[in-house]
Amino acid sequence: GQQVMQIPQYQHVQEGEDFTTYCNSSTTLSNIQWYKQRPGGHPVFLIQLVKSGEVKKQKRLTFQFGEAKKNSSLHITATQTTDVGTYFCAGRWGGATNKLIFGTGTLLAVQP
Amino acid sequence: DAGVIQSPRHEVTEMGQEVTLRCKPISGHNSLFWYRQTMMRGLELLIYFNNNVPIDDSGMPEDRFSAKMPNASFSTLKIQPSEPRDSAVYFCASSTFSVKETQYFGPGTRLLVL
């Protein structure tokens, strides 16, 4: 079935260090989205990647979509305590469906 | 502009009782999704509707779960009878119907079945 694997499950960093989470699908995605969920909160949309090799930046966050459209990454430069939360990738495959399949998420802890 | 509204926000019930979770999507959105989140299984899609019609219910765990969307502004997820393993956070999300649209999540209902 359609699955999105995400690693690592958990990452603990010192404030100021960088952080990266990776997403993988065994089959080609049509697009991928990233969401952030703060502790006790709900997932909130961050960005969508559609094109092969696409790179998008939001301040300290850099998102990449692989050339084969099977993997993606989120990189945070110089983490801050406000970055704490779980980061999810969510993939869509071809066809008319607007269903998203969420990855397992990466919980980021930032120590001040 | 109001976001997705869910009620109740918290529910504690005893095993065997019926539980009904409610969702009001964002006005103008014609797709609605029900998710369940647990530590063990992560964020799972249970069912989704386009234009009030159930499209994919393959994620519904078993016959004890049912979902309805009688109109564009209201949906329910019902568990009858409830079991302790149903304890989780249930999220409702809505979007416009497009293969590129983002989903907007409600605050969730935290369900505890004793």
Short mmCIF file of C-alpha atoms in Angstrom, two decimals:
data_model
loop_
_atom_site.label_atom_id
_atom_site.label_comp_id
_atom_site.label_asym_id
_atom_site.label_seq_id
_atom_site.Cartn_x
_atom_site.Cartn_y
_atom_site.Cartn_z
CA GLY A 1 0.00 0.00 0.00
CA GLN A 2 0.95 3.65 -0.10
CA GLN A 3 3.26 4.51 2.73
CA VAL A 4 5.56 7.32 3.67
CA MET A 5 8.48 6.50 5.95
CA GLN A 6 10.04 9.28 7.99
CA ILE A 7 13.28 9.35 9.96
CA PRO A 8 14.39 9.96 12.60
CA GLN A 9 11.48 9.41 14.96
CA TYR A 10 13.02 11.71 17.53
CA GLN A 11 15.81 14.28 17.59
CA HIS A 12 17.15 16.23 20.50
CA VAL A 13 19.36 19.23 19.71
CA GLN A 14 20.93 22.14 21.50
CA GLU A 15 19.54 25.51 20.55
CA GLY A 16 21.50 26.82 17.60
CA GLU A 17 22.24 23.42 16.10
CA ASP A 18 20.81 22.33 12.77
CA PHE A 19 18.11 19.69 12.29
CA THR A 20 17.02 17.56 9.36
CA THR A 21 14.17 15.10 8.89
CA TYR A 22 13.78 12.80 5.90
CA CYS A 23 10.80 11.31 4.14
CA ASN A 24 10.73 8.36 1.75
CA SER A 25 8.12 6.76 -0.47
CA SER A 26 8.65 3.51 -2.38
CA THR A 27 6.65 4.90 -5.31
CA THR A 28 6.62 8.24 -7.10
CA LEU A 29 4.63 10.99 -5.43
CA SER A 30 2.62 13.64 -7.24
CA ASN A 31 3.30 16.14 -4.50
CA ILE A 32 4.34 16.28 -0.87
CA GLN A 33 3.34 18.57 1.96
CA TRP A 34 4.94 19.33 5.30
CA TYR A 35 3.08 20.02 8.53
CA LYS A 36 4.14 21.01 12.03
CA GLN A 37 2.33 19.97 15.19
CA ARG A 38 3.19 21.72 18.43
CA PRO A 39 2.84 19.68 21.65
CA GLY A 40 -0.85 19.40 22.47
CA GLY A 41 -1.81 21.08 19.21
CA HIS A 42 -2.96 20.11 15.77
CA PRO A 43 -1.02 19.75 12.49
CA VAL A 44 -0.50 23.04 10.70
CA PHE A 45 0.46 23.28 7.05
CA LEU A 46 3.96 24.54 6.29
CA ILE A 47 4.58 24.06 2.58
CA GLN A 48 3.89 22.00 -0.53
CA LEU A 49 6.42 20.71 -3.06
CA VAL A 50 5.28 19.66 -6.51
CA LYS A 51 8.16 19.71 -8.96
CA SER A 52 11.04 17.26 -9.23
CA GLY A 53 14.13 18.67 -7.49
CA GLU A 54 12.18 21.58 -6.06
CA VAL A 55 13.72 23.56 -3.20
CA LYS A 56 11.76 26.05 -1.12
CA LYS A 57 12.83 28.17 1.82
CA GLN A 58 10.91 29.73 4.67
CA LYS A 59 13.30 31.77 6.79
CA ARG A 60 15.44 29.12 8.56
CA LEU A 61 13.52 26.18 7.04
CA THR A 62 14.60 24.58 3.75
CA PHE A 63 12.43 22.00 2.02
CA GLN A 64 13.58 19.73 -0.80
CA PHE A 65 11.80 17.32 -3.13
CA GLY A 66 13.95 14.61 -4.67
CA GLU A 67 14.63 14.34 -8.37
CA ALA A 68 12.67 11.09 -8.55
CA LYS A 69 9.85 12.57 -6.45
CA LYS A 70 10.18 9.70 -3.98
CA ASN A 71 11.87 11.51 -1.12
CA SER A 72 11.86 14.84 0.62
CA SER A 73 13.64 16.59 3.44
CA LEU A 74 13.15 19.45 5.85
CA HIS A 75 16.22 21.20 7.20
CA ILE A 76 16.14 23.77 9.99
CA THR A 77 19.19 25.99 10.40
CA ALA A 78 20.12 27.23 13.86
CA THR A 79 17.17 25.78 15.76
CA GLN A 80 15.27 27.84 18.30
CA THR A 81 13.05 26.72 21.16
CA THR A 82 10.05 27.80 19.10
CA ASP A 83 10.89 25.04 16.61
CA VAL A 84 9.87 22.37 19.13
CA GLY A 85 7.19 20.02 17.84
CA THR A 86 6.54 17.12 15.52
CA TYR A 87 7.19 17.56 11.82
CA PHE A 88 5.17 15.45 9.41
CA CYS A 89 5.52 14.94 5.71
CA ALA A 90 2.36 13.95 3.84
CA GLY A 91 2.33 12.49 0.37
CA ARG A 92 -0.08 12.33 -2.52
CA TRP A 93 0.14 9.89 -5.40
CA GLY A 94 -1.20 10.20 -8.91
CA GLY A 95 -4.84 10.19 -9.88
CA ALA A 96 -7.77 12.30 -8.91
CA THR A 97 -7.56 11.63 -5.19
CA ASN A 98 -6.95 14.46 -2.77
CA LYS A 99 -6.14 12.00 0.00
CA LEU A 100 -2.93 12.60 1.97
CA ILE A 101 -0.91 9.85 3.62
CA PHE A 102 1.06 11.16 6.57
CA GLY A 103 4.52 10.01 7.55
CA THR A 104 5.25 8.84 11.07
CA GLY A 105 6.60 12.24 12.06
CA THR A 106 9.82 13.46 13.68
CA LEU A 107 9.61 14.88 17.17
CA LEU A 108 12.11 17.71 17.63
CA ALA A 109 13.22 18.72 21.10
CA VAL A 110 15.37 21.83 21.46
CA GLN A 111 17.35 22.41 24.61
CA PRO A 112 18.02 26.07 25.45
CA ASP B 1 -12.75 33.60 9.78
CA ALA B 2 -13.47 30.53 11.91
CA GLY B 3 -11.35 27.46 11.36
CA VAL B 4 -12.46 23.87 11.60
CA ILE B 5 -14.58 23.40 14.71
CA GLN B 6 -14.68 20.14 16.62
CA SER B 7 -16.70 19.11 19.63
CA PRO B 8 -16.33 17.96 22.26
CA ARG B 9 -12.69 18.87 22.87
CA HIS B 10 -12.37 16.17 25.52
CA GLU B 11 -14.44 13.07 26.12
CA VAL B 12 -14.12 10.48 28.85
CA THR B 13 -16.43 7.52 28.63
CA GLU B 14 -16.73 3.95 29.77
CA MET B 15 -16.21 0.92 27.64
CA GLY B 16 -19.35 -0.05 25.77
CA GLN B 17 -20.78 3.45 25.57
CA GLU B 18 -21.55 5.22 22.32
CA VAL B 19 -19.33 8.15 21.44
CA THR B 20 -20.18 10.81 18.86
CA LEU B 21 -17.58 13.29 17.65
CA ARG B 22 -18.64 16.34 15.67
CA CYS B 23 -16.98 18.51 13.07
CA LYS B 24 -17.85 21.72 11.27
CA PRO B 25 -15.53 22.33 8.30
CA ILE B 26 -14.41 25.70 7.05
CA SER B 27 -17.15 27.37 5.04
CA GLY B 28 -16.64 26.79 1.34
CA HIS B 29 -14.51 23.67 1.78
CA ASN B 30 -15.98 20.63 0.08
CA SER B 31 -13.59 17.93 1.33
CA LEU B 32 -13.60 16.64 4.87
CA PHE B 33 -11.20 14.18 6.48
CA TRP B 34 -11.29 12.28 9.77
CA TYR B 35 -7.96 11.23 11.29
CA ARG B 36 -6.98 9.35 14.42
CA GLN B 37 -3.67 9.98 16.18
CA THR B 38 -2.00 7.65 18.67
CA MET B 39 1.57 7.19 19.82
CA MET B 40 1.70 3.69 18.37
CA ARG B 41 0.11 4.28 14.97
CA GLY B 42 0.73 7.95 14.32
CA LEU B 43 -1.73 9.98 12.25
CA GLU B 44 -4.11 7.67 10.39
CA LEU B 45 -6.71 8.67 7.84
CA LEU B 46 -10.01 7.02 8.77
CA ILE B 47 -12.37 8.30 6.09
CA TYR B 48 -12.85 11.26 3.82
CA PHE B 49 -15.73 12.92 2.01
CA ASN B 50 -15.91 14.99 -1.14
CA ASN B 51 -19.08 17.03 -1.57
CA ASN B 52 -20.65 15.16 1.39
CA VAL B 53 -20.08 11.75 -0.26
CA PRO B 54 -17.77 9.20 1.42
CA ILE B 55 -14.94 8.49 -1.00
CA ASP B 56 -12.57 6.25 0.92
CA ASP B 57 -13.36 4.55 4.21
CA SER B 58 -10.60 1.96 4.02
CA GLY B 59 -9.01 3.38 7.16
CA MET B 60 -12.06 2.82 9.36
CA PRO B 61 -10.88 0.22 11.88
CA GLU B 62 -14.01 -1.89 12.09
CA ASP B 63 -17.79 -1.87 12.05
CA ARG B 64 -17.94 -0.12 15.38
CA PHE B 65 -16.88 3.06 13.59
CA SER B 66 -19.21 5.00 11.32
CA ALA B 67 -19.12 8.48 9.82
CA LYS B 68 -21.73 10.65 8.20
CA MET B 69 -21.83 13.99 6.46
CA PRO B 70 -25.48 14.99 6.12
CA ASN B 71 -24.64 18.43 4.73
CA ALA B 72 -21.70 20.59 3.73
CA SER B 73 -21.29 22.11 7.18
CA PHE B 74 -21.45 19.13 9.50
CA SER B 75 -19.98 15.68 9.96
CA THR B 76 -20.02 13.09 12.73
CA LEU B 77 -17.81 10.18 13.65
CA LYS B 78 -19.51 7.61 15.82
CA ILE B 79 -18.03 4.74 17.81
CA GLN B 80 -20.48 2.16 19.11
CA PRO B 81 -19.63 0.37 21.31
CA SER B 82 -16.44 2.10 22.40
CA GLU B 83 -13.39 0.15 23.64
CA PRO B 84 -10.28 1.26 25.58
CA ARG B 85 -8.15 0.82 22.45
CA ASP B 86 -10.18 3.57 20.79
CA SER B 87 -8.55 6.09 23.13
CA ALA B 88 -6.79 8.61 20.90
CA VAL B 89 -6.98 12.13 19.54
CA TYR B 90 -9.43 12.40 16.66
CA PHE B 91 -8.86 15.21 14.19
CA CYS B 92 -11.15 16.55 11.54
CA ALA B 93 -9.63 18.45 8.62
CA SER B 94 -11.13 20.21 5.63
CA SER B 95 -9.96 21.52 2.29
CA THR B 96 -11.21 22.53 -1.10
CA PHE B 97 -11.37 19.67 -3.55
CA SER B 98 -8.08 19.78 -5.40
CA VAL B 99 -5.16 17.41 -5.67
CA LYS B 100 -2.89 20.25 -4.58
CA GLU B 101 -4.79 21.77 -1.72
CA THR B 102 -3.64 21.99 1.86
CA GLN B 103 -5.70 20.58 4.70
CA TYR B 104 -6.80 22.65 7.67
CA PHE B 105 -7.06 20.72 10.89
CA GLY B 106 -9.41 21.27 13.78
CA PRO B 107 -8.17 21.30 17.39
CA GLY B 108 -9.05 17.62 17.85
CA THR B 109 -11.13 15.62 20.30
CA ARG B 110 -9.18 13.82 23.00
CA LEU B 111 -11.05 10.60 23.71
CA LEU B 112 -10.39 8.39 26.70
CA VAL B 113 -12.32 5.15 27.00
CA LEU B 114 -12.06 3.56 30.43
#
